[in-house]
Tab-separated table of C-alpha atoms in Angstrom:
chain	number	residue	atom	x	y	z
A	23	MET	CA	78.704	104.928	103.407
A	24	GLN	CA	78.547	101.170	103.738
A	25	ILE	CA	75.544	100.097	105.810
A	26	SER	CA	74.755	96.608	107.109
A	27	TYR	CA	72.093	95.628	109.608
A	28	ALA	CA	70.061	92.848	111.171
A	29	THR	CA	66.845	92.871	113.161
A	30	GLN	CA	65.222	90.023	115.079
A	31	ALA	CA	62.080	89.710	117.166
A	32	ALA	CA	62.251	88.559	120.752
A	33	PRO	CA	61.653	84.794	120.888
A	34	GLY	CA	57.987	84.049	120.292
A	35	GLU	CA	57.063	87.690	119.718
A	36	ARG	CA	56.318	89.999	116.802
A	37	ASN	CA	59.142	92.368	115.910
A	38	GLU	CA	58.245	95.944	116.869
A	39	ASP	CA	61.650	97.301	115.843
A	40	TYR	CA	62.072	98.845	112.404
A	41	VAL	CA	65.156	99.766	110.400
A	42	VAL	CA	65.459	101.721	107.144
A	43	ALA	CA	68.582	102.900	105.304
A	44	GLY	CA	69.350	105.038	102.274
A	45	PRO	CA	72.520	106.059	100.449
A	46	SER	CA	73.447	108.678	103.052
A	47	TRP	CA	71.343	107.866	106.116
A	48	ALA	CA	70.037	105.163	108.438
A	49	LEU	CA	67.367	105.065	111.113
A	50	VAL	CA	66.023	102.657	113.713
A	51	LEU	CA	62.786	102.680	115.691
A	52	ASP	CA	61.799	100.592	118.686
A	53	GLY	CA	58.075	100.397	119.379
A	54	ALA	CA	56.991	100.617	123.002
A	55	THR	CA	55.049	97.483	123.874
A	56	ALA	CA	52.069	98.279	126.084
A	57	ALA	CA	51.241	96.114	129.073
A	58	PRO	CA	48.359	93.702	128.320
A	59	GLU	CA	45.962	95.466	130.689
A	60	VAL	CA	46.619	98.964	129.293
A	61	ASP	CA	44.029	100.602	127.032
A	62	SER	CA	45.972	102.597	124.440
A	63	GLY	CA	42.861	104.309	123.061
A	64	CYS	CA	44.076	103.293	119.597
A	65	VAL	CA	42.769	100.724	117.109
A	66	HIS	CA	46.275	100.333	115.656
A	67	SER	CA	49.137	98.179	116.828
A	68	VAL	CA	52.602	99.346	117.823
A	69	SER	CA	53.891	97.648	114.654
A	70	TRP	CA	51.543	99.829	112.603
A	71	LEU	CA	52.908	102.930	114.293
A	72	VAL	CA	56.567	102.092	113.687
A	73	ARG	CA	55.949	101.129	110.042
A	74	ASN	CA	54.136	104.370	109.287
A	75	LEU	CA	56.540	106.536	111.216
A	76	ALA	CA	59.567	104.871	109.583
A	77	GLY	CA	58.045	105.313	106.141
A	78	ALA	CA	57.353	108.998	106.742
A	79	LEU	CA	60.883	109.535	108.061
A	80	ALA	CA	62.423	107.737	105.091
A	81	ALA	CA	60.404	109.895	102.699
A	82	GLY	CA	61.549	113.026	104.496
A	83	LEU	CA	65.212	112.044	104.579
A	84	ALA	CA	65.158	111.147	100.900
A	85	GLY	CA	63.043	114.082	99.737
A	86	GLU	CA	64.284	116.901	101.973
A	87	PRO	CA	67.989	116.196	102.567
A	88	ASP	CA	68.734	119.717	103.825
A	89	ARG	CA	65.974	119.871	106.423
A	90	GLU	CA	66.991	119.605	110.067
A	91	LEU	CA	66.384	116.213	111.675
A	92	PRO	CA	64.010	117.405	114.452
A	93	ALA	CA	61.844	119.122	111.843
A	94	LEU	CA	61.785	115.940	109.741
A	95	LEU	CA	60.747	113.916	112.781
A	96	ALA	CA	58.050	116.416	113.783
A	97	GLU	CA	56.619	116.275	110.263
A	98	ALA	CA	56.712	112.458	110.281
A	99	ILE	CA	54.810	112.403	113.592
A	100	LYS	CA	52.211	114.770	112.127
A	101	SER	CA	51.846	112.564	109.044
A	102	THR	CA	51.473	109.421	111.128
A	103	ARG	CA	49.024	111.175	113.437
A	104	ALA	CA	46.879	112.044	110.394
A	105	ALA	CA	46.951	108.404	109.280
A	106	HIS	CA	44.962	107.458	112.399
A	107	ALA	CA	42.097	109.110	110.487
A	108	GLY	CA	40.207	110.191	113.585
A	109	ARG	CA	39.637	106.644	114.773
A	110	CYS	CA	41.858	106.825	117.849
A	111	ASP	CA	42.122	108.815	121.074
A	112	LEU	CA	45.523	110.394	120.541
A	113	THR	CA	45.280	112.293	123.826
A	114	ASN	CA	45.640	108.961	125.621
A	115	PRO	CA	49.153	108.930	127.176
A	116	ASP	CA	49.401	105.200	126.399
A	117	SER	CA	48.866	105.746	122.662
A	118	PRO	CA	51.435	103.721	120.625
A	119	SER	CA	54.904	105.262	120.568
A	120	ALA	CA	58.480	104.498	119.580
A	121	THR	CA	62.089	105.483	120.043
A	122	VAL	CA	63.828	107.094	117.060
A	123	THR	CA	67.523	107.202	116.202
A	124	MET	CA	68.760	108.716	112.933
A	125	LEU	CA	72.204	109.200	111.411
A	126	ARG	CA	72.829	111.160	108.213
A	127	ARG	CA	75.753	112.303	106.111
A	128	ARG	CA	75.114	115.764	104.711
A	129	GLU	CA	77.985	116.998	102.506
A	130	ASP	CA	80.935	117.464	104.913
A	131	GLU	CA	78.964	116.799	108.106
A	132	ILE	CA	77.511	113.837	109.982
A	133	ASP	CA	74.436	114.720	112.022
A	134	TRP	CA	72.221	112.636	114.253
A	135	LEU	CA	69.105	112.534	116.396
A	136	VAL	CA	68.393	110.236	119.356
A	137	LEU	CA	64.966	110.183	121.012
A	138	ALA	CA	64.495	107.710	123.897
A	139	ASP	CA	66.562	104.636	124.602
A	140	SER	CA	67.969	103.460	121.262
A	141	PRO	CA	71.619	104.527	121.464
A	142	LEU	CA	74.023	105.731	118.793
A	143	VAL	CA	77.745	104.969	118.921
A	144	LEU	CA	80.294	107.016	116.942
A	145	ASP	CA	83.961	106.365	116.231
A	146	VAL	CA	85.477	109.776	115.555
A	147	GLY	CA	89.194	109.589	114.848
A	148	GLY	CA	89.509	106.441	116.939
A	149	GLN	CA	87.659	107.913	119.923
A	150	VAL	CA	84.380	106.129	120.618
A	151	ARG	CA	81.456	108.181	121.871
A	152	ALA	CA	77.989	106.925	122.810
A	153	VAL	CA	74.947	109.169	122.451
A	154	VAL	CA	72.482	107.814	125.001
A	155	ASP	CA	69.129	109.332	125.925
A	156	ASP	CA	68.957	107.922	129.447
A	157	ARG	CA	65.926	109.819	130.719
A	158	VAL	CA	63.777	106.686	130.825
A	159	ALA	CA	66.503	104.960	132.871
A	160	ARG	CA	66.345	107.673	135.540
A	161	LEU	CA	62.672	107.450	136.444
A	162	PRO	CA	61.990	107.052	140.166
A	163	SER	CA	59.417	104.307	139.527
A	164	TYR	CA	58.476	101.914	136.725
A	165	THR	CA	54.910	101.126	137.654
A	166	THR	CA	52.409	101.512	134.819
A	167	GLU	CA	51.047	104.659	136.418
A	168	ALA	CA	54.475	106.231	136.975
A	169	VAL	CA	55.644	105.585	133.410
A	170	ARG	CA	52.352	106.922	132.029
A	171	ALA	CA	52.776	110.149	133.992
A	172	ALA	CA	56.399	110.573	132.872
A	173	ARG	CA	55.849	109.876	129.163
A	174	ASN	CA	56.258	113.009	127.023
A	175	ASP	CA	56.623	115.176	130.089
A	176	PRO	CA	59.483	117.632	130.746
A	177	ALA	CA	60.172	115.943	134.079
A	178	GLY	CA	60.165	112.465	132.513
A	179	PHE	CA	61.074	111.259	129.049
A	180	TRP	CA	60.019	111.778	125.426
A	181	VAL	CA	59.031	109.352	122.666
A	182	ALA	CA	57.644	109.628	119.140
A	183	GLY	CA	53.918	108.991	119.117
A	184	ALA	CA	51.162	111.527	118.711
A	185	ARG	CA	52.915	114.723	119.845
A	186	PRO	CA	55.110	116.426	117.196
A	187	GLU	CA	56.771	118.632	119.822
A	188	ALA	CA	58.545	115.528	121.158
A	189	ALA	CA	60.882	115.752	118.142
A	190	TYR	CA	62.446	118.905	119.557
A	191	GLU	CA	63.231	117.166	122.857
A	192	ALA	CA	65.583	114.690	121.159
A	193	LEU	CA	69.354	114.670	121.604
A	194	THR	CA	70.982	116.042	118.449
A	195	GLY	CA	74.477	116.830	117.247
A	196	ALA	CA	76.890	116.953	114.337
A	197	VAL	CA	80.589	116.434	113.629
A	198	PRO	CA	82.779	116.951	110.550
A	199	ALA	CA	82.441	113.924	108.294
A	200	ALA	CA	86.190	113.703	107.711
A	201	GLY	CA	86.815	112.439	111.225
A	202	VAL	CA	84.120	109.745	111.412
A	203	ARG	CA	85.295	106.174	110.772
A	204	ARG	CA	82.367	104.065	111.967
A	205	ALA	CA	78.982	104.420	113.594
A	206	ALA	CA	76.353	102.078	114.997
A	207	LEU	CA	72.667	102.421	115.748
A	208	PHE	CA	71.081	100.025	118.232
A	209	THR	CA	67.709	99.408	119.732
A	210	ASP	CA	68.080	98.665	123.432
A	211	GLY	CA	67.499	94.973	122.739
A	212	ALA	CA	70.891	94.897	120.986
A	213	SER	CA	72.786	97.428	123.109
A	214	ARG	CA	72.006	95.429	126.260
A	215	LEU	CA	75.261	93.471	125.922
A	216	ALA	CA	76.863	96.666	127.242
A	217	GLU	CA	74.049	98.445	129.052
A	218	ARG	CA	72.238	95.575	130.805
A	219	PHE	CA	74.632	92.657	130.992
A	220	GLY	CA	77.970	94.496	131.252
A	221	ARG	CA	79.618	92.023	128.869
A	222	THR	CA	81.510	94.868	127.170
A	223	ASP	CA	81.720	98.642	126.925
A	224	TRP	CA	80.661	100.885	124.051
A	225	THR	CA	84.005	100.528	122.277
A	226	GLY	CA	83.840	96.755	122.602
A	227	LEU	CA	80.253	96.679	121.378
A	228	LEU	CA	81.155	98.660	118.264
A	229	ASP	CA	84.227	96.495	117.693
A	230	GLN	CA	82.165	93.308	117.988
A	231	LEU	CA	79.597	94.640	115.559
A	232	ALA	CA	82.286	95.612	113.042
A	233	ALA	CA	84.261	92.373	113.359
A	234	ALA	CA	81.472	89.791	113.626
A	235	GLY	CA	78.538	91.569	111.967
A	236	PRO	CA	75.022	92.385	113.185
A	237	VAL	CA	73.639	88.837	112.972
A	238	GLU	CA	76.372	87.485	115.233
A	239	LEU	CA	75.997	90.389	117.656
A	240	ILE	CA	72.313	89.562	118.080
A	241	ARG	CA	73.166	85.863	118.536
A	242	ARG	CA	75.535	86.822	121.356
A	243	THR	CA	72.816	88.985	122.867
A	244	ARG	CA	70.398	86.027	122.912
A	245	ALA	CA	73.050	83.886	124.582
A	246	ALA	CA	73.552	86.556	127.249
A	247	GLU	CA	69.782	86.761	127.812
A	248	ARG	CA	69.565	83.006	128.331
A	249	ALA	CA	72.508	83.024	130.729
A	250	ASP	CA	70.949	85.880	132.685
A	251	ILE	CA	67.652	84.002	133.031
A	252	GLU	CA	69.393	80.774	134.059
A	253	ALA	CA	71.333	82.697	136.722
A	254	GLY	CA	68.060	84.068	138.124
A	255	ARG	CA	69.103	87.694	137.846
A	256	VAL	CA	66.392	90.312	138.346
A	257	HIS	CA	66.559	93.774	136.761
A	258	ALA	CA	64.644	96.896	137.746
A	259	ARG	CA	63.262	97.329	134.237
A	260	GLY	CA	63.313	95.745	130.815
A	261	LYS	CA	62.142	92.389	129.492
A	262	PRO	CA	64.167	89.153	129.740
A	263	HIS	CA	64.098	89.029	125.914
A	264	ASP	CA	63.628	91.988	123.594
A	265	ASP	CA	63.491	92.750	119.899
A	266	ALA	CA	67.036	93.501	118.768
A	267	THR	CA	68.299	95.648	115.903
A	268	ALA	CA	71.911	96.576	115.131
A	269	VAL	CA	73.107	98.796	112.278
A	270	LEU	CA	76.757	99.252	111.294
A	271	VAL	CA	77.787	102.260	109.198
A	272	VAL	CA	81.328	102.384	107.797
A	273	PHE	CA	82.616	105.562	106.199
A	274	PRO	CA	85.106	105.408	103.305
A	275	GLY	CA	88.695	106.370	103.978
């Protein structure tokens, strides 16, 4: 596997995305930024959460390569939960949380996990497929109260935070490795060229990433954000600028 990636904070903000890669795997996390008036019940920042969760996931992927991805994620959530050391109210629904997307090659198989809105794109034998957890995009309301009630709820959406059982609500799958040519992992700040702005489709997004590289893809995303703001467009959800992470995985042969 050849893996290349770039990550960039939203202009003027601290990057709450995180990316880690190993010889046979890659993962991205996108921390959920709380509204300024929301009390998370936690003394830690979202950045702290994504760093600790990413580190625990990387250790699991490297140390237990045969363990199923949901079990690895559940264990990483437990480990990160323990790192709060009793100083935080982890029953608070606004406790720091993150999306998780993982891709792994395991002998003759490629498997993956997608939890919340950081999509995965696969090129299998020239056919491009997007794995998108769109539950957060289908909420009836995006007020603070409505999102709080829907978070980690069977009728809403699931994220990685303080509840290990969320790992088993992720989208998962596997395909024979022989057919996979390319793959891409995005946080929604980088996939928005397709999802938010409609500048391309999933095939075009993967092609742009492969041809121009992750740094250029993020530059194009920033240009699209600026054009959207200048045009005065209003969207139902999502920030005008967002942290952006793009990972390209190319398989030999």
